[in-house]
Amino acid sequence: MRRADAEDEPAVFRRVVLKNASPYHYMKVRLALEDESTRLSAVELKQFIVTGLSSLYGEVGAALTFDLLKYDEDTLTALLRVYSKGLVKLWSSLTLLGSYQNQDCAFRVLQVSPFLLALTGNSRELQLD
Amino acid sequence: MSVFMDLNVSFSAERSRMTKLIEAAAHLGFSTVAINYVFEPMAKKKLEIPMPTPVKELIDQLPVVQGRSRPIRVLNRLTVVMSDSSHFRPNATEYRGFDLLAVQPTTEKLFHAACMLYDVDIICISVTEKLPFFFKRAPVNGAMDRGVVFEVSYSAAIRDSTRRRYTIANAVSLMESCKGKNVILSSAAEKPLELRGPYDITNLGLLFGLSEGDAKEAVSSTCRSVVLHAESRKSASGIIYTMKTCSESSSQQEALAADLGEAPAAKRAKPHLTQ
């Protein structure tokens, strides 16, 4: 654009409304185990989640694509990315996972959001006092 | 928005286990839990109806609910497993010690009676076996009109894969007949790791055939209406009275104890209904 035009036209206001802008959902989960000293590698965790998916939804469920974006072995906290269509399937299979290698376990879903940026803060853990 | 409640946490005599369970529930964001005492009358033996243990004896200090900076509320609940109509005695004085009253009918006839006649708050749907009967529209609608709710508990689905099948099958068949209204989802957890967060349960409700809005109501506002229904059940025509005392003891348990004493207007049995 030439400089002359830029001076003629004032600053442009443009309003863009996006519906369902993000194709993904991001989940922040923590694995709570009965024996807290157990450690899983990232591969074992993903394998465990896939087992949960296949036990609830069968082979079709196990084929659901999701990614383990970030994983902290010390706190067993993981960041998952899944297509929005598969969110309910992945979440419900995490909910119904009850045992890992013959010990009780539970996935605590800390946050779910379509935007990764939203996972930086957590409104549930705000100090209200 | 209404607060989240889990109206079924299994009672166990172990004090440390109850403490851990209540703490876990508070940490997950449940504002109210109900400790469930199961009473299963046998044909031969005569069993005593359990008495609720005072909450003070189960836990020293009530933990603060996550995100609300307020201590958790603990209720007592009795579940009567019925295989015969004589098992549930309306107006039994033993029932008055409990905040919530639930029945688990095992036959179609008893299910019909529980929906239409019995003065209870919750009707439990079995999750450990395939339902021996279908949910008919008439009793379900009758229960909805009277404000009685149906309960589906999910912890059996976490423990065992065959029970998971029964849970889902029974829940789906219930949701078809009640269209997602008057349903609560509760845990029936015995261990802290069997509890799930309220949003997880909402998501699980979608699996049971609830819509998104109904699933959220099943852990929040429907539970609230159950508690209110239970409060008005004890008194005549829904009149609730409270007594203000100036002592410094904790309000909740005192109110319950006062309620057991001399309540002025107790509900009388309606003879045409209870027969």
mmCIF file of C-alpha atoms in Angstrom:
data_model
loop_
_atom_site.group_PDB
_atom_site.id
_atom_site.type_symbol
_atom_site.label_atom_id
_atom_site.label_comp_id
_atom_site.label_asym_id
_atom_site.label_seq_id
_atom_site.Cartn_x
_atom_site.Cartn_y
_atom_site.Cartn_z
ATOM 1 C CA MET A 1 0.000 0.000 0.000
ATOM 2 C CA ARG A 2 1.327 3.411 -0.941
ATOM 3 C CA ARG A 3 1.924 5.975 1.668
ATOM 4 C CA ALA A 4 -0.586 8.365 0.133
ATOM 5 C CA ASP A 5 -3.401 5.798 0.484
ATOM 6 C CA ALA A 6 -2.571 5.127 4.082
ATOM 7 C CA GLU A 7 -3.021 8.738 4.877
ATOM 8 C CA ASP A 8 -6.339 8.905 3.076
ATOM 9 C CA GLU A 9 -7.887 5.936 4.805
ATOM 10 C CA PRO A 10 -8.394 6.187 8.533
ATOM 11 C CA ALA A 11 -7.610 3.300 10.857
ATOM 12 C CA VAL A 12 -9.804 0.391 9.926
ATOM 13 C CA PHE A 13 -12.133 -1.268 12.365
ATOM 14 C CA ARG A 14 -12.743 -4.878 11.574
ATOM 15 C CA ARG A 15 -14.939 -7.162 13.598
ATOM 16 C CA VAL A 16 -14.373 -10.894 13.214
ATOM 17 C CA VAL A 17 -16.560 -13.373 15.047
ATOM 18 C CA LEU A 18 -15.224 -16.891 15.143
ATOM 19 C CA LYS A 19 -17.422 -19.733 16.200
ATOM 20 C CA ASN A 20 -15.623 -22.761 17.613
ATOM 21 C CA ALA A 21 -12.323 -21.218 16.620
ATOM 22 C CA SER A 22 -10.205 -23.956 18.116
ATOM 23 C CA PRO A 23 -10.359 -27.475 16.711
ATOM 24 C CA TYR A 24 -8.712 -28.877 19.830
ATOM 25 C CA HIS A 25 -9.415 -29.103 23.513
ATOM 26 C CA TYR A 26 -6.609 -29.138 26.035
ATOM 27 C CA MET A 27 -6.835 -31.002 29.326
ATOM 28 C CA LYS A 28 -4.599 -30.726 32.317
ATOM 29 C CA VAL A 29 -4.781 -33.940 34.307
ATOM 30 C CA ARG A 30 -3.037 -35.328 37.317
ATOM 31 C CA LEU A 31 -2.811 -39.028 38.022
ATOM 32 C CA ALA A 32 -3.441 -39.825 41.669
ATOM 33 C CA LEU A 33 -2.107 -43.225 42.680
ATOM 34 C CA GLU A 34 -2.611 -45.225 45.843
ATOM 35 C CA ASP A 35 1.114 -45.796 46.212
ATOM 36 C CA GLU A 36 2.498 -42.348 45.687
ATOM 37 C CA SER A 37 6.043 -43.477 45.039
ATOM 38 C CA THR A 38 5.121 -45.133 41.726
ATOM 39 C CA ARG A 39 6.528 -43.302 38.724
ATOM 40 C CA LEU A 40 5.380 -43.589 35.155
ATOM 41 C CA SER A 41 7.226 -42.532 32.066
ATOM 42 C CA ALA A 42 5.403 -40.530 29.421
ATOM 43 C CA VAL A 43 5.130 -43.582 27.193
ATOM 44 C CA GLU A 44 3.628 -45.663 29.984
ATOM 45 C CA LEU A 45 1.112 -42.936 30.751
ATOM 46 C CA LYS A 46 -0.026 -42.688 27.159
ATOM 47 C CA GLN A 47 -0.244 -46.459 26.946
ATOM 48 C CA PHE A 48 -2.337 -46.459 30.105
ATOM 49 C CA ILE A 49 -4.758 -43.888 28.710
ATOM 50 C CA VAL A 50 -5.080 -45.857 25.474
ATOM 51 C CA THR A 51 -5.903 -48.987 27.501
ATOM 52 C CA GLY A 52 -8.618 -47.039 29.273
ATOM 53 C CA LEU A 53 -10.040 -45.826 25.967
ATOM 54 C CA SER A 54 -10.096 -49.317 24.502
ATOM 55 C CA SER A 55 -11.704 -50.854 27.575
ATOM 56 C CA LEU A 56 -14.568 -48.361 27.432
ATOM 57 C CA TYR A 57 -14.904 -47.749 23.690
ATOM 58 C CA GLY A 58 -13.172 -50.704 22.079
ATOM 59 C CA GLU A 59 -10.819 -50.551 19.117
ATOM 60 C CA VAL A 60 -12.583 -47.537 17.625
ATOM 61 C CA GLY A 61 -11.997 -45.642 20.842
ATOM 62 C CA ALA A 62 -8.381 -46.697 21.023
ATOM 63 C CA ALA A 63 -7.895 -45.180 17.590
ATOM 64 C CA LEU A 64 -8.891 -41.757 18.900
ATOM 65 C CA THR A 65 -6.006 -39.392 18.300
ATOM 66 C CA PHE A 66 -4.783 -37.434 21.268
ATOM 67 C CA ASP A 67 -1.392 -36.069 22.178
ATOM 68 C CA LEU A 68 0.532 -35.871 25.368
ATOM 69 C CA LEU A 69 1.980 -32.389 25.046
ATOM 70 C CA LYS A 70 3.750 -32.041 28.321
ATOM 71 C CA TYR A 71 4.317 -34.361 31.202
ATOM 72 C CA ASP A 72 5.863 -33.896 34.586
ATOM 73 C CA GLU A 73 7.024 -37.194 36.039
ATOM 74 C CA ASP A 74 7.408 -35.903 39.570
ATOM 75 C CA THR A 75 3.872 -34.627 40.012
ATOM 76 C CA LEU A 76 2.329 -37.000 37.415
ATOM 77 C CA THR A 77 0.705 -33.997 35.789
ATOM 78 C CA ALA A 78 0.103 -34.138 32.065
ATOM 79 C CA LEU A 79 -1.226 -31.851 29.390
ATOM 80 C CA LEU A 80 -3.335 -33.581 26.773
ATOM 81 C CA ARG A 81 -4.544 -32.314 23.451
ATOM 82 C CA VAL A 82 -7.520 -33.914 21.773
ATOM 83 C CA TYR A 83 -9.853 -33.012 18.927
ATOM 84 C CA SER A 84 -12.995 -31.417 20.299
ATOM 85 C CA LYS A 85 -15.058 -34.268 18.889
ATOM 86 C CA GLY A 86 -13.190 -36.787 21.005
ATOM 87 C CA LEU A 87 -13.221 -34.808 24.227
ATOM 88 C CA VAL A 88 -16.193 -36.549 25.810
ATOM 89 C CA LYS A 89 -14.783 -39.966 24.939
ATOM 90 C CA LEU A 90 -11.333 -39.239 26.292
ATOM 91 C CA TRP A 91 -12.662 -37.568 29.443
ATOM 92 C CA SER A 92 -15.129 -40.329 30.271
ATOM 93 C CA SER A 93 -12.516 -43.013 29.775
ATOM 94 C CA LEU A 94 -10.183 -41.128 32.119
ATOM 95 C CA THR A 95 -13.003 -40.875 34.655
ATOM 96 C CA LEU A 96 -13.689 -44.584 34.596
ATOM 97 C CA LEU A 97 -10.058 -45.647 34.864
ATOM 98 C CA GLY A 98 -9.791 -47.132 38.314
ATOM 99 C CA SER A 99 -6.680 -49.214 38.610
ATOM 100 C CA TYR A 100 -3.118 -49.132 37.374
ATOM 101 C CA GLN A 101 -1.126 -52.357 37.791
ATOM 102 C CA ASN A 102 -3.419 -53.644 40.544
ATOM 103 C CA GLN A 103 -3.379 -50.484 42.558
ATOM 104 C CA ASP A 104 -6.139 -47.935 42.792
ATOM 105 C CA CYS A 105 -5.782 -44.772 40.818
ATOM 106 C CA ALA A 106 -7.792 -41.775 39.738
ATOM 107 C CA PHE A 107 -7.324 -39.110 37.118
ATOM 108 C CA ARG A 108 -7.965 -35.698 38.574
ATOM 109 C CA VAL A 109 -8.936 -33.428 35.709
ATOM 110 C CA LEU A 110 -7.622 -30.049 36.772
ATOM 111 C CA GLN A 111 -8.579 -27.898 33.824
ATOM 112 C CA VAL A 112 -10.187 -28.226 30.427
ATOM 113 C CA SER A 113 -10.147 -25.506 27.829
ATOM 114 C CA PRO A 114 -10.138 -25.064 24.058
ATOM 115 C CA PHE A 115 -7.253 -22.611 24.441
ATOM 116 C CA LEU A 116 -3.850 -23.490 25.746
ATOM 117 C CA LEU A 117 -3.356 -20.018 27.132
ATOM 118 C CA ALA A 118 -6.279 -20.503 29.490
ATOM 119 C CA LEU A 119 -4.444 -23.311 31.268
ATOM 120 C CA THR A 120 -1.827 -20.928 32.624
ATOM 121 C CA GLY A 121 -4.109 -19.762 35.391
ATOM 122 C CA ASN A 122 -6.588 -21.726 37.437
ATOM 123 C CA SER A 123 -9.676 -20.079 38.820
ATOM 124 C CA ARG A 124 -10.500 -23.077 40.997
ATOM 125 C CA GLU A 125 -7.407 -22.670 43.096
ATOM 126 C CA LEU A 126 -7.684 -18.955 43.698
ATOM 127 C CA GLN A 127 -7.353 -17.906 47.298
ATOM 128 C CA LEU A 128 -10.672 -16.420 48.237
ATOM 129 C CA ASP A 129 -9.847 -15.278 51.743
ATOM 130 C CA MET B 1 -25.345 -21.470 39.945
ATOM 131 C CA SER B 2 -26.061 -24.072 42.510
ATOM 132 C CA VAL B 3 -23.305 -25.778 44.464
ATOM 133 C CA PHE B 4 -22.158 -29.334 43.847
ATOM 134 C CA MET B 5 -23.262 -32.140 46.099
ATOM 135 C CA ASP B 6 -22.452 -35.818 46.370
ATOM 136 C CA LEU B 7 -25.351 -37.426 48.138
ATOM 137 C CA ASN B 8 -23.893 -40.887 48.582
ATOM 138 C CA VAL B 9 -20.626 -41.670 50.332
ATOM 139 C CA SER B 10 -20.522 -45.126 51.878
ATOM 140 C CA PHE B 11 -20.260 -45.298 55.620
ATOM 141 C CA SER B 12 -17.532 -47.351 57.199
ATOM 142 C CA ALA B 13 -16.771 -47.695 60.852
ATOM 143 C CA GLU B 14 -13.126 -46.803 60.283
ATOM 144 C CA ARG B 15 -12.693 -43.259 61.375
ATOM 145 C CA SER B 16 -9.549 -42.544 59.366
ATOM 146 C CA ARG B 17 -11.189 -43.719 56.164
ATOM 147 C CA MET B 18 -14.220 -41.477 56.654
ATOM 148 C CA THR B 19 -11.973 -38.528 57.397
ATOM 149 C CA LYS B 20 -10.011 -39.120 54.217
ATOM 150 C CA LEU B 21 -13.173 -39.514 52.156
ATOM 151 C CA ILE B 22 -14.710 -36.289 53.412
ATOM 152 C CA GLU B 23 -11.450 -34.435 52.875
ATOM 153 C CA ALA B 24 -11.175 -35.768 49.339
ATOM 154 C CA ALA B 25 -14.737 -34.697 48.579
ATOM 155 C CA ALA B 26 -14.094 -31.214 49.897
ATOM 156 C CA HIS B 27 -10.912 -30.980 47.883
ATOM 157 C CA LEU B 28 -12.727 -31.957 44.695
ATOM 158 C CA GLY B 29 -15.242 -29.173 45.211
ATOM 159 C CA PHE B 30 -18.302 -30.834 46.711
ATOM 160 C CA SER B 31 -20.049 -28.494 49.109
ATOM 161 C CA THR B 32 -22.241 -31.188 50.638
ATOM 162 C CA VAL B 33 -21.784 -34.904 51.108
ATOM 163 C CA ALA B 34 -24.202 -37.422 52.565
ATOM 164 C CA ILE B 35 -22.896 -40.433 54.437
ATOM 165 C CA ASN B 36 -24.891 -43.439 53.367
ATOM 166 C CA TYR B 37 -25.945 -46.199 55.769
ATOM 167 C CA VAL B 38 -27.298 -49.217 53.930
ATOM 168 C CA PHE B 39 -29.997 -51.236 55.671
ATOM 169 C CA GLU B 40 -30.861 -54.553 54.082
ATOM 170 C CA PRO B 41 -33.589 -56.447 55.930
ATOM 171 C CA MET B 42 -33.386 -60.222 55.716
ATOM 172 C CA ALA B 43 -36.252 -62.628 55.748
ATOM 173 C CA LYS B 44 -34.977 -64.684 58.646
ATOM 174 C CA LYS B 45 -32.934 -62.457 60.856
ATOM 175 C CA LYS B 46 -34.219 -59.351 62.492
ATOM 176 C CA LEU B 47 -31.766 -56.570 61.977
ATOM 177 C CA GLU B 48 -31.575 -53.251 63.675
ATOM 178 C CA ILE B 49 -31.838 -50.109 61.639
ATOM 179 C CA PRO B 50 -28.438 -48.411 61.966
ATOM 180 C CA MET B 51 -28.184 -45.248 63.954
ATOM 181 C CA PRO B 52 -26.267 -42.418 62.330
ATOM 182 C CA THR B 53 -22.907 -41.717 63.895
ATOM 183 C CA PRO B 54 -22.581 -38.060 64.794
ATOM 184 C CA VAL B 55 -20.358 -36.304 62.298
ATOM 185 C CA LYS B 56 -18.163 -34.985 65.093
ATOM 186 C CA GLU B 57 -17.079 -38.532 65.858
ATOM 187 C CA LEU B 58 -16.087 -39.191 62.262
ATOM 188 C CA ILE B 59 -13.978 -36.149 61.607
ATOM 189 C CA ASP B 60 -12.364 -33.588 63.878
ATOM 190 C CA GLN B 61 -12.616 -30.506 61.803
ATOM 191 C CA LEU B 62 -14.645 -30.189 58.647
ATOM 192 C CA PRO B 63 -12.340 -29.390 55.728
ATOM 193 C CA VAL B 64 -12.786 -26.292 53.619
ATOM 194 C CA VAL B 65 -14.384 -26.794 50.223
ATOM 195 C CA GLN B 66 -12.064 -26.009 47.340
ATOM 196 C CA GLY B 67 -12.830 -22.644 45.823
ATOM 197 C CA ARG B 68 -15.478 -21.665 48.360
ATOM 198 C CA SER B 69 -13.568 -21.065 51.625
ATOM 199 C CA ARG B 70 -16.384 -22.556 53.616
ATOM 200 C CA PRO B 71 -16.479 -25.867 55.464
ATOM 201 C CA ILE B 72 -18.164 -28.846 53.855
ATOM 202 C CA ARG B 73 -21.640 -29.855 54.991
ATOM 203 C CA VAL B 74 -22.111 -33.476 56.012
ATOM 204 C CA LEU B 75 -25.524 -35.151 56.050
ATOM 205 C CA ASN B 76 -26.651 -38.624 57.044
ATOM 206 C CA ARG B 77 -28.637 -40.803 54.746
ATOM 207 C CA LEU B 78 -30.342 -44.166 55.090
ATOM 208 C CA THR B 79 -30.853 -46.528 52.171
ATOM 209 C CA VAL B 80 -33.327 -49.335 52.655
ATOM 210 C CA VAL B 81 -32.860 -52.217 50.236
ATOM 211 C CA MET B 82 -36.337 -53.635 49.717
ATOM 212 C CA SER B 83 -37.257 -57.028 48.456
ATOM 213 C CA ASP B 84 -40.568 -57.104 50.281
ATOM 214 C CA SER B 85 -43.120 -54.418 51.018
ATOM 215 C CA SER B 86 -42.828 -54.990 54.769
ATOM 216 C CA HIS B 87 -39.210 -53.849 54.712
ATOM 217 C CA PHE B 88 -40.055 -50.203 54.492
ATOM 218 C CA ARG B 89 -42.098 -49.046 57.432
ATOM 219 C CA PRO B 90 -43.492 -45.579 56.949
ATOM 220 C CA ASN B 91 -43.324 -43.422 60.073
ATOM 221 C CA ALA B 92 -40.676 -45.548 61.733
ATOM 222 C CA THR B 93 -39.030 -43.440 64.403
ATOM 223 C CA GLU B 94 -35.612 -44.820 63.490
ATOM 224 C CA TYR B 95 -35.790 -43.026 60.161
ATOM 225 C CA ARG B 96 -36.060 -39.649 61.820
ATOM 226 C CA GLY B 97 -32.394 -39.523 62.755
ATOM 227 C CA PHE B 98 -31.390 -39.354 59.116
ATOM 228 C CA ASP B 99 -31.431 -36.294 56.914
ATOM 229 C CA LEU B 100 -32.157 -38.200 53.742
ATOM 230 C CA LEU B 101 -34.156 -41.342 53.178
ATOM 231 C CA ALA B 102 -33.668 -43.600 50.170
ATOM 232 C CA VAL B 103 -35.080 -46.918 49.044
ATOM 233 C CA GLN B 104 -33.734 -49.435 46.581
ATOM 234 C CA PRO B 105 -36.638 -51.495 45.250
ATOM 235 C CA THR B 106 -35.784 -54.826 43.680
ATOM 236 C CA THR B 107 -39.073 -55.754 42.058
ATOM 237 C CA GLU B 108 -41.361 -53.931 39.705
ATOM 238 C CA LYS B 109 -44.225 -53.859 42.183
ATOM 239 C CA LEU B 110 -42.051 -52.314 44.866
ATOM 240 C CA PHE B 111 -40.647 -49.843 42.363
ATOM 241 C CA HIS B 112 -44.183 -48.767 41.548
ATOM 242 C CA ALA B 113 -45.042 -48.415 45.227
ATOM 243 C CA ALA B 114 -41.844 -46.496 45.952
ATOM 244 C CA CYS B 115 -42.524 -44.054 43.152
ATOM 245 C CA MET B 116 -46.191 -43.461 43.910
ATOM 246 C CA LEU B 117 -46.675 -43.945 47.645
ATOM 247 C CA TYR B 118 -43.634 -44.076 49.859
ATOM 248 C CA ASP B 119 -42.535 -40.961 51.633
ATOM 249 C CA VAL B 120 -38.877 -41.037 50.574
ATOM 250 C CA ASP B 121 -36.470 -38.681 48.878
ATOM 251 C CA ILE B 122 -34.393 -40.922 46.645
ATOM 252 C CA ILE B 123 -35.009 -44.114 44.707
ATOM 253 C CA CYS B 124 -31.753 -45.936 44.013
ATOM 254 C CA ILE B 125 -31.270 -47.695 40.721
ATOM 255 C CA SER B 126 -29.356 -50.917 41.042
ATOM 256 C CA VAL B 127 -25.968 -50.904 39.320
ATOM 257 C CA THR B 128 -24.750 -54.354 40.269
ATOM 258 C CA GLU B 129 -27.171 -56.473 38.278
ATOM 259 C CA LYS B 130 -29.200 -56.293 35.135
ATOM 260 C CA LEU B 131 -32.540 -54.721 35.846
ATOM 261 C CA PRO B 132 -35.191 -57.366 36.362
ATOM 262 C CA PHE B 133 -37.916 -54.998 35.151
ATOM 263 C CA PHE B 134 -38.515 -52.095 32.791
ATOM 264 C CA PHE B 135 -39.089 -48.563 33.899
ATOM 265 C CA LYS B 136 -42.672 -47.819 33.099
ATOM 266 C CA ARG B 137 -43.719 -44.315 32.274
ATOM 267 C CA ALA B 138 -46.534 -44.064 34.858
ATOM 268 C CA PRO B 139 -44.545 -44.631 38.080
ATOM 269 C CA VAL B 140 -41.618 -42.566 36.807
ATOM 270 C CA ASN B 141 -43.903 -39.645 36.027
ATOM 271 C CA GLY B 142 -45.586 -40.074 39.394
ATOM 272 C CA ALA B 143 -42.241 -39.870 41.146
ATOM 273 C CA MET B 144 -41.311 -36.776 39.178
ATOM 274 C CA ASP B 145 -44.537 -35.074 40.190
ATOM 275 C CA ARG B 146 -43.937 -35.856 43.847
ATOM 276 C CA GLY B 147 -40.380 -34.574 43.771
ATOM 277 C CA VAL B 148 -38.762 -37.946 44.371
ATOM 278 C CA VAL B 149 -35.527 -38.401 42.451
ATOM 279 C CA PHE B 150 -33.697 -41.369 40.981
ATOM 280 C CA GLU B 151 -30.101 -42.038 41.814
ATOM 281 C CA VAL B 152 -27.412 -43.617 39.694
ATOM 282 C CA SER B 153 -24.111 -44.245 41.433
ATOM 283 C CA TYR B 154 -20.955 -44.594 39.426
ATOM 284 C CA SER B 155 -18.254 -46.099 41.626
ATOM 285 C CA ALA B 156 -19.242 -49.656 40.720
ATOM 286 C CA ALA B 157 -18.440 -48.667 37.142
ATOM 287 C CA ILE B 158 -14.916 -47.735 38.185
ATOM 288 C CA ARG B 159 -14.278 -50.946 40.081
ATOM 289 C CA ASP B 160 -15.434 -53.586 37.669
ATOM 290 C CA SER B 161 -16.050 -53.827 33.945
ATOM 291 C CA THR B 162 -19.186 -55.999 34.039
ATOM 292 C CA ARG B 163 -20.766 -53.694 36.571
ATOM 293 C CA ARG B 164 -19.825 -50.840 34.285
ATOM 294 C CA ARG B 165 -21.977 -52.457 31.609
ATOM 295 C CA TYR B 166 -24.912 -52.813 34.013
ATOM 296 C CA THR B 167 -24.511 -49.256 35.247
ATOM 297 C CA ILE B 168 -24.567 -47.811 31.755
ATOM 298 C CA ALA B 169 -27.397 -50.055 30.576
ATOM 299 C CA ASN B 170 -29.604 -49.330 33.592
ATOM 300 C CA ALA B 171 -28.835 -45.632 33.517
ATOM 301 C CA VAL B 172 -29.620 -45.326 29.829
ATOM 302 C CA SER B 173 -32.914 -47.153 30.241
ATOM 303 C CA LEU B 174 -33.808 -44.862 33.144
ATOM 304 C CA MET B 175 -32.934 -41.736 31.181
ATOM 305 C CA GLU B 176 -35.175 -42.879 28.356
ATOM 306 C CA SER B 177 -38.200 -43.006 30.610
ATOM 307 C CA CYS B 178 -37.555 -39.937 32.734
ATOM 308 C CA LYS B 179 -36.070 -37.772 29.960
ATOM 309 C CA GLY B 180 -33.177 -36.659 32.107
ATOM 310 C CA LYS B 181 -35.233 -34.904 34.748
ATOM 311 C CA ASN B 182 -35.112 -35.766 38.454
ATOM 312 C CA VAL B 183 -31.904 -37.741 38.263
ATOM 313 C CA ILE B 184 -28.912 -37.413 40.535
ATOM 314 C CA LEU B 185 -25.490 -38.889 39.981
ATOM 315 C CA SER B 186 -23.589 -39.877 43.078
ATOM 316 C CA SER B 187 -20.447 -41.778 43.868
ATOM 317 C CA ALA B 188 -21.182 -44.496 46.464
ATOM 318 C CA ALA B 189 -17.437 -44.326 47.052
ATOM 319 C CA GLU B 190 -15.690 -46.300 49.732
ATOM 320 C CA LYS B 191 -12.209 -44.989 49.091
ATOM 321 C CA PRO B 192 -10.997 -41.480 48.243
ATOM 322 C CA LEU B 193 -9.690 -42.681 44.892
ATOM 323 C CA GLU B 194 -13.204 -43.724 43.880
ATOM 324 C CA LEU B 195 -14.421 -40.168 44.082
ATOM 325 C CA ARG B 196 -14.443 -38.052 40.944
ATOM 326 C CA GLY B 197 -14.738 -34.329 40.525
ATOM 327 C CA PRO B 198 -18.107 -32.715 39.777
ATOM 328 C CA TYR B 199 -17.151 -31.791 36.222
ATOM 329 C CA ASP B 200 -15.986 -35.346 35.555
ATOM 330 C CA ILE B 201 -19.373 -36.605 36.694
ATOM 331 C CA THR B 202 -21.108 -34.082 34.461
ATOM 332 C CA ASN B 203 -19.144 -35.505 31.556
ATOM 333 C CA LEU B 204 -19.993 -39.027 32.661
ATOM 334 C CA GLY B 205 -23.664 -38.034 32.610
ATOM 335 C CA LEU B 206 -23.362 -37.511 28.856
ATOM 336 C CA LEU B 207 -22.376 -41.173 28.635
ATOM 337 C CA PHE B 208 -25.517 -42.145 30.532
ATOM 338 C CA GLY B 209 -27.689 -40.386 27.999
ATOM 339 C CA LEU B 210 -28.258 -37.078 29.757
ATOM 340 C CA SER B 211 -28.037 -33.788 27.934
ATOM 341 C CA GLU B 212 -25.294 -31.378 28.967
ATOM 342 C CA GLY B 213 -27.589 -29.192 30.998
ATOM 343 C CA ASP B 214 -29.352 -32.095 32.688
ATOM 344 C CA ALA B 215 -26.028 -33.707 33.534
ATOM 345 C CA LYS B 216 -24.870 -30.619 35.338
ATOM 346 C CA GLU B 217 -28.182 -30.346 37.151
ATOM 347 C CA ALA B 218 -27.784 -33.965 38.250
ATOM 348 C CA VAL B 219 -24.849 -33.018 40.458
ATOM 349 C CA SER B 220 -26.033 -29.584 41.518
ATOM 350 C CA SER B 221 -29.567 -28.243 41.512
ATOM 351 C CA THR B 222 -31.432 -31.556 41.571
ATOM 352 C CA CYS B 223 -29.371 -32.531 44.628
ATOM 353 C CA ARG B 224 -30.342 -29.277 46.250
ATOM 354 C CA SER B 225 -33.999 -29.954 45.635
ATOM 355 C CA VAL B 226 -33.581 -33.406 47.197
ATOM 356 C CA VAL B 227 -32.146 -31.894 50.352
ATOM 357 C CA LEU B 228 -34.978 -29.384 50.513
ATOM 358 C CA HIS B 229 -37.507 -32.147 49.881
ATOM 359 C CA ALA B 230 -35.984 -34.086 52.767
ATOM 360 C CA GLU B 231 -36.231 -31.110 55.074
ATOM 361 C CA SER B 232 -39.896 -30.626 54.358
ATOM 362 C CA ARG B 233 -40.666 -34.340 54.492
ATOM 363 C CA LYS B 234 -40.417 -34.585 58.252
ATOM 364 C CA SER B 235 -42.865 -31.825 59.018
ATOM 365 C CA ALA B 236 -46.535 -31.376 58.344
ATOM 366 C CA SER B 237 -47.353 -29.648 55.049
ATOM 367 C CA GLY B 238 -43.810 -28.501 54.554
ATOM 368 C CA ILE B 239 -43.520 -26.207 57.550
ATOM 369 C CA ILE B 240 -39.931 -25.889 58.697
ATOM 370 C CA TYR B 241 -39.002 -24.422 62.029
ATOM 371 C CA THR B 242 -35.641 -23.633 63.499
ATOM 372 C CA MET B 243 -34.591 -22.694 66.972
ATOM 373 C CA LYS B 244 -32.014 -20.030 67.556
ATOM 374 C CA THR B 245 -29.748 -20.807 70.447
ATOM 375 C CA CYS B 246 -27.077 -18.531 71.768
ATOM 376 C CA SER B 247 -24.616 -21.273 72.674
ATOM 377 C CA GLU B 248 -21.314 -21.347 70.845
ATOM 378 C CA SER B 249 -21.498 -24.956 69.708
ATOM 379 C CA SER B 250 -21.588 -25.724 66.022
ATOM 380 C CA SER B 251 -24.929 -24.897 64.516
ATOM 381 C CA GLN B 252 -25.475 -27.744 62.094
ATOM 382 C CA GLN B 253 -25.328 -30.714 64.409
ATOM 383 C CA GLU B 254 -27.180 -28.925 67.176
ATOM 384 C CA ALA B 255 -30.074 -28.223 64.868
ATOM 385 C CA LEU B 256 -30.230 -31.872 63.987
ATOM 386 C CA ALA B 257 -30.236 -32.947 67.602
ATOM 387 C CA ALA B 258 -32.959 -30.464 68.464
ATOM 388 C CA ASP B 259 -34.998 -31.776 65.603
ATOM 389 C CA LEU B 260 -34.972 -35.262 67.061
ATOM 390 C CA GLY B 261 -36.493 -34.111 70.309
ATOM 391 C CA GLU B 262 -39.975 -32.734 70.372
ATOM 392 C CA ALA B 263 -40.992 -31.715 66.912
ATOM 393 C CA PRO B 264 -44.327 -29.964 67.080
ATOM 394 C CA ALA B 265 -46.086 -30.904 63.889
ATOM 395 C CA ALA B 266 -45.132 -34.346 62.738
ATOM 396 C CA LYS B 267 -46.616 -35.655 59.589
ATOM 397 C CA ARG B 268 -49.348 -38.212 60.108
ATOM 398 C CA ALA B 269 -49.677 -41.297 58.007
ATOM 399 C CA LYS B 270 -52.192 -40.905 55.285
ATOM 400 C CA PRO B 271 -54.224 -44.060 55.625
ATOM 401 C CA HIS B 272 -55.471 -44.145 52.059
ATOM 402 C CA LEU B 273 -51.921 -43.893 50.759
ATOM 403 C CA THR B 274 -49.969 -46.214 52.961
ATOM 404 C CA GLN B 275 -52.149 -49.228 52.599
#
